CSV table of C-alpha atoms in Angstrom, one decimal:
chain,number,residue,atom,x,y,z
A,21,MET,CA,-57.1,75.3,48.0
A,22,ALA,CA,-59.1,78.2,47.5
A,23,HIS,CA,-57.2,78.4,43.9
A,24,ASP,CA,-58.2,74.8,42.6
A,25,SER,CA,-60.4,75.1,39.5
A,26,VAL,CA,-64.0,74.4,39.7
A,27,SER,CA,-64.0,71.4,37.4
A,28,PHE,CA,-61.1,69.7,39.4
A,29,ILE,CA,-62.6,70.3,42.7
A,30,PHE,CA,-65.9,68.6,41.3
A,31,LEU,CA,-63.6,65.4,39.5
A,32,ASN,CA,-62.0,65.4,43.3
A,33,ALA,CA,-65.1,65.4,45.5
A,34,LEU,CA,-66.9,62.8,42.3
A,35,LEU,CA,-63.9,60.6,42.0
A,36,ILE,CA,-60.6,60.7,43.6
A,37,ASN,CA,-61.8,61.6,47.2
A,38,ASN,CA,-64.9,60.1,47.2
A,39,PHE,CA,-66.8,60.3,50.2
A,40,VAL,CA,-67.8,56.5,50.7
A,41,LEU,CA,-64.8,54.7,48.8
A,42,ALA,CA,-62.1,57.1,49.8
A,43,LEU,CA,-63.0,58.7,52.7
A,44,PHE,CA,-65.4,56.1,54.4
A,45,LEU,CA,-68.2,58.6,55.3
A,46,GLY,CA,-71.6,58.0,55.1
A,47,ILE,CA,-71.0,53.7,55.3
A,48,CYS,CA,-74.4,53.0,57.2
A,49,PRO,CA,-76.6,53.8,54.0
A,50,PHE,CA,-74.3,52.8,51.5
A,51,LEU,CA,-74.3,49.0,53.1
A,52,GLY,CA,-77.9,49.0,54.1
A,53,VAL,CA,-79.9,50.3,51.6
A,54,SER,CA,-77.7,49.0,48.6
A,55,GLY,CA,-79.5,45.7,48.2
A,56,LYS,CA,-81.9,46.6,45.1
A,57,LEU,CA,-81.0,49.7,42.6
A,58,ASN,CA,-84.6,51.5,42.8
A,59,THR,CA,-84.0,51.8,46.6
A,60,ALA,CA,-80.5,52.8,46.4
A,61,TRP,CA,-81.0,55.3,43.8
A,62,SER,CA,-83.7,56.7,45.6
A,63,MET,CA,-81.5,57.2,48.5
A,64,GLY,CA,-78.8,58.7,46.8
A,65,LEU,CA,-80.9,61.3,45.4
A,66,ALA,CA,-82.4,61.9,48.8
A,67,THR,CA,-79.0,62.0,50.5
A,68,GLY,CA,-77.4,64.1,47.3
A,69,PHE,CA,-80.3,66.5,47.6
A,70,VAL,CA,-79.5,67.1,51.4
A,71,MET,CA,-75.7,67.2,50.5
A,72,LEU,CA,-76.1,70.3,48.1
A,73,MET,CA,-78.5,71.8,50.3
A,74,SER,CA,-77.2,72.0,53.4
A,75,SER,CA,-73.8,72.6,51.8
A,76,THR,CA,-75.1,75.6,50.1
A,77,VAL,CA,-76.7,76.7,53.4
A,78,ALA,CA,-73.5,75.8,55.4
A,79,TYR,CA,-72.1,78.4,53.2
A,80,PHE,CA,-73.7,81.3,53.9
A,81,ILE,CA,-74.0,80.4,57.6
A,82,ASN,CA,-70.5,80.3,58.1
A,83,GLU,CA,-70.1,83.9,56.1
A,84,ALA,CA,-72.5,85.3,58.8
A,85,LEU,CA,-70.9,83.4,61.8
A,86,VAL,CA,-67.3,84.8,60.6
A,87,ALA,CA,-68.7,88.3,60.2
A,88,LEU,CA,-70.4,88.3,63.7
A,89,ASP,CA,-67.2,86.1,65.2
A,90,LEU,CA,-69.4,83.6,66.2
A,91,GLU,CA,-67.4,80.3,64.4
A,92,PHE,CA,-67.8,78.2,68.0
A,93,LEU,CA,-71.7,78.1,66.8
A,94,ARG,CA,-70.5,76.6,63.4
A,95,LEU,CA,-71.4,72.9,64.6
A,96,ILE,CA,-74.6,73.3,66.1
A,97,CYS,CA,-75.8,75.6,62.8
A,98,TYR,CA,-74.8,72.8,60.7
A,99,ILE,CA,-76.6,70.1,62.5
A,100,ALA,CA,-79.6,72.1,62.7
A,101,VAL,CA,-79.2,72.7,59.0
A,102,ILE,CA,-79.1,68.9,58.4
A,103,ALA,CA,-82.0,67.9,60.2
A,104,SER,CA,-84.1,70.4,58.9
A,105,ALA,CA,-82.9,69.3,55.1
A,106,VAL,CA,-83.9,65.8,56.0
A,107,GLN,CA,-87.3,66.7,57.5
A,108,LEU,CA,-88.4,68.6,54.5
A,109,VAL,CA,-87.0,65.5,52.1
A,110,GLU,CA,-89.1,62.8,54.5
A,111,MET,CA,-92.2,65.0,54.6
A,112,ALA,CA,-92.2,65.1,50.7
A,113,MET,CA,-90.9,61.5,50.2
A,114,LYS,CA,-93.8,60.6,52.9
A,115,LYS,CA,-96.8,62.7,50.5
A,116,PHE,CA,-95.7,61.9,47.3
A,117,SER,CA,-94.0,58.2,47.4
A,118,PRO,CA,-95.4,56.4,50.4
A,119,SER,CA,-94.2,53.2,49.3
A,120,LEU,CA,-90.8,54.4,48.9
A,121,PHE,CA,-91.1,56.1,51.9
A,122,ARG,CA,-91.8,52.8,54.0
A,123,ALA,CA,-89.2,50.8,51.5
A,124,LEU,CA,-86.1,53.3,52.8
A,125,GLY,CA,-87.5,52.9,56.6
A,126,ILE,CA,-85.2,53.8,59.2
A,127,PHE,CA,-82.5,54.9,56.9
A,128,LEU,CA,-84.4,58.0,55.8
A,129,PRO,CA,-84.6,59.7,59.2
A,130,LEU,CA,-81.0,58.4,59.6
A,131,ILE,CA,-79.5,60.6,56.8
A,132,THR,CA,-79.3,63.4,59.8
A,133,THR,CA,-76.7,61.5,61.6
A,134,ASN,CA,-74.9,60.6,58.3
A,135,CYS,CA,-71.7,61.4,58.3
A,136,ALA,CA,-70.8,62.4,55.2
A,137,ILE,CA,-73.1,65.3,54.9
A,138,LEU,CA,-71.8,67.1,58.1
A,139,GLY,CA,-68.3,66.1,57.0
A,140,LEU,CA,-69.1,67.9,53.3
A,141,ALA,CA,-70.5,70.8,55.2
A,142,LEU,CA,-66.8,71.2,57.6
A,143,PHE,CA,-64.7,70.5,54.8
A,144,GLN,CA,-65.9,72.8,52.6
A,145,THR,CA,-65.4,75.4,55.4
A,146,PHE,CA,-61.9,74.3,56.3
A,147,LYS,CA,-61.2,74.3,53.0
A,148,GLY,CA,-61.7,78.4,51.9
A,149,TYR,CA,-64.1,77.3,49.1
A,150,ASP,CA,-66.0,80.5,47.7
A,151,PHE,CA,-69.7,79.7,46.7
A,152,THR,CA,-68.8,78.4,43.3
A,153,GLN,CA,-66.2,75.6,44.8
A,154,SER,CA,-68.8,75.0,47.7
A,155,LEU,CA,-71.2,74.4,45.0
A,156,ALA,CA,-69.2,72.3,43.0
A,157,TYR,CA,-67.5,70.5,45.8
A,158,SER,CA,-71.1,69.8,47.0
A,159,ALA,CA,-72.4,68.8,43.6
A,160,GLY,CA,-69.1,66.5,43.3
A,161,SER,CA,-69.6,65.2,46.8
A,162,ALA,CA,-73.7,64.3,46.0
A,163,GLY,CA,-72.8,62.4,42.5
A,164,GLY,CA,-69.9,60.2,44.1
A,165,PHE,CA,-72.3,59.4,47.0
A,166,ILE,CA,-74.9,58.5,44.0
A,167,LEU,CA,-72.3,56.6,42.2
A,168,ALA,CA,-70.9,54.7,45.1
A,169,ILE,CA,-74.5,53.6,46.4
A,170,MET,CA,-75.7,52.3,42.8
A,171,LEU,CA,-72.4,50.6,42.3
A,172,MET,CA,-72.9,48.5,45.2
A,173,ALA,CA,-76.7,47.9,44.5
A,174,GLY,CA,-75.6,46.7,40.8
A,175,LEU,CA,-73.4,44.3,41.9
A,176,ARG,CA,-75.4,43.0,45.0
A,177,GLU,CA,-78.5,42.5,42.5
A,178,LYS,CA,-76.0,40.5,39.9
A,179,LEU,CA,-74.5,38.7,42.9
A,180,GLU,CA,-77.9,37.6,44.0
A,181,LEU,CA,-78.0,35.4,40.8
A,182,ALA,CA,-74.5,34.0,41.4
A,183,GLU,CA,-73.9,30.6,43.5
A,184,VAL,CA,-72.1,32.3,46.2
A,185,PRO,CA,-70.5,30.0,48.9
A,186,SER,CA,-72.4,30.3,52.1
A,187,VAL,CA,-69.5,31.5,54.2
A,188,SER,CA,-69.3,34.7,52.3
A,189,GLN,CA,-73.1,35.4,52.1
A,190,GLY,CA,-75.1,38.2,53.7
A,191,ALA,CA,-73.1,41.3,55.3
A,192,ALA,CA,-69.5,39.3,54.5
A,193,LEU,CA,-70.5,39.6,50.9
A,194,SER,CA,-71.2,43.3,51.3
A,195,LEU,CA,-68.1,44.1,52.8
A,196,MET,CA,-66.0,42.3,50.3
A,197,LEU,CA,-67.8,44.3,47.6
A,198,GLY,CA,-67.4,47.4,49.5
A,199,GLY,CA,-63.5,46.9,50.2
A,200,LEU,CA,-63.1,46.3,46.4
A,201,LEU,CA,-65.2,49.0,45.1
A,202,SER,CA,-62.9,51.4,47.6
A,203,LEU,CA,-59.7,49.5,46.4
A,204,SER,CA,-60.8,50.5,42.6
A,205,PHE,CA,-61.7,54.1,43.7
A,206,MET,CA,-58.2,54.4,45.4
A,207,GLY,CA,-56.3,53.7,41.8
A,208,PHE,CA,-58.1,57.6,40.9
A,209,ALA,CA,-55.7,58.8,43.7
A,210,GLY,CA,-52.8,59.2,41.1
A,211,LEU,CA,-55.2,62.2,39.2
A,212,GLY,CA,-55.4,64.5,41.9
A,213,GLY,CA,-53.1,63.7,44.7
A,214,ALA,CA,-53.4,62.2,48.4
A,215,VAL,CA,-56.4,61.8,49.9
A,216,GLY,CA,-57.3,64.5,52.1
């Protein structure tokens, strides 16, 4: 895995092994905040920023832990970095955009428990990526998360104008849309190999 090109790693994380639609990580904000395009965009950017920042810091933490033979501390260190990054985003959003802060509600602090962010840090570590490859992987993953949540929000906004049978309104419709998006993204699997 460490010999993969940077462009392949980016494309793989963006489309082929999209964290939300192929690996099914980060589903909570994907379903919860994708009702409107503007809130989905903001949540995507906030989550993408946390992904990039925590992944970069996780790379250096892993290097330090390996050098000190303290790999068993990896998980707790990653969680601390993610929580710190989320607090930074939350404080900035509360200061500069209070209305958006209120619109995102509980989903903003829940970025801390978003399994896509922790999964990103762990996957890049276990794949043995160097720093450049880790940046490409985190940028692709962040872009893939933003792409998935924006596609979902766009579809949900369009369907608000359509007549939908009552049996498939609400959560049922969101799950069906998510499933269809996932199926369409699974078509990219032939570009880079199996999911994993």
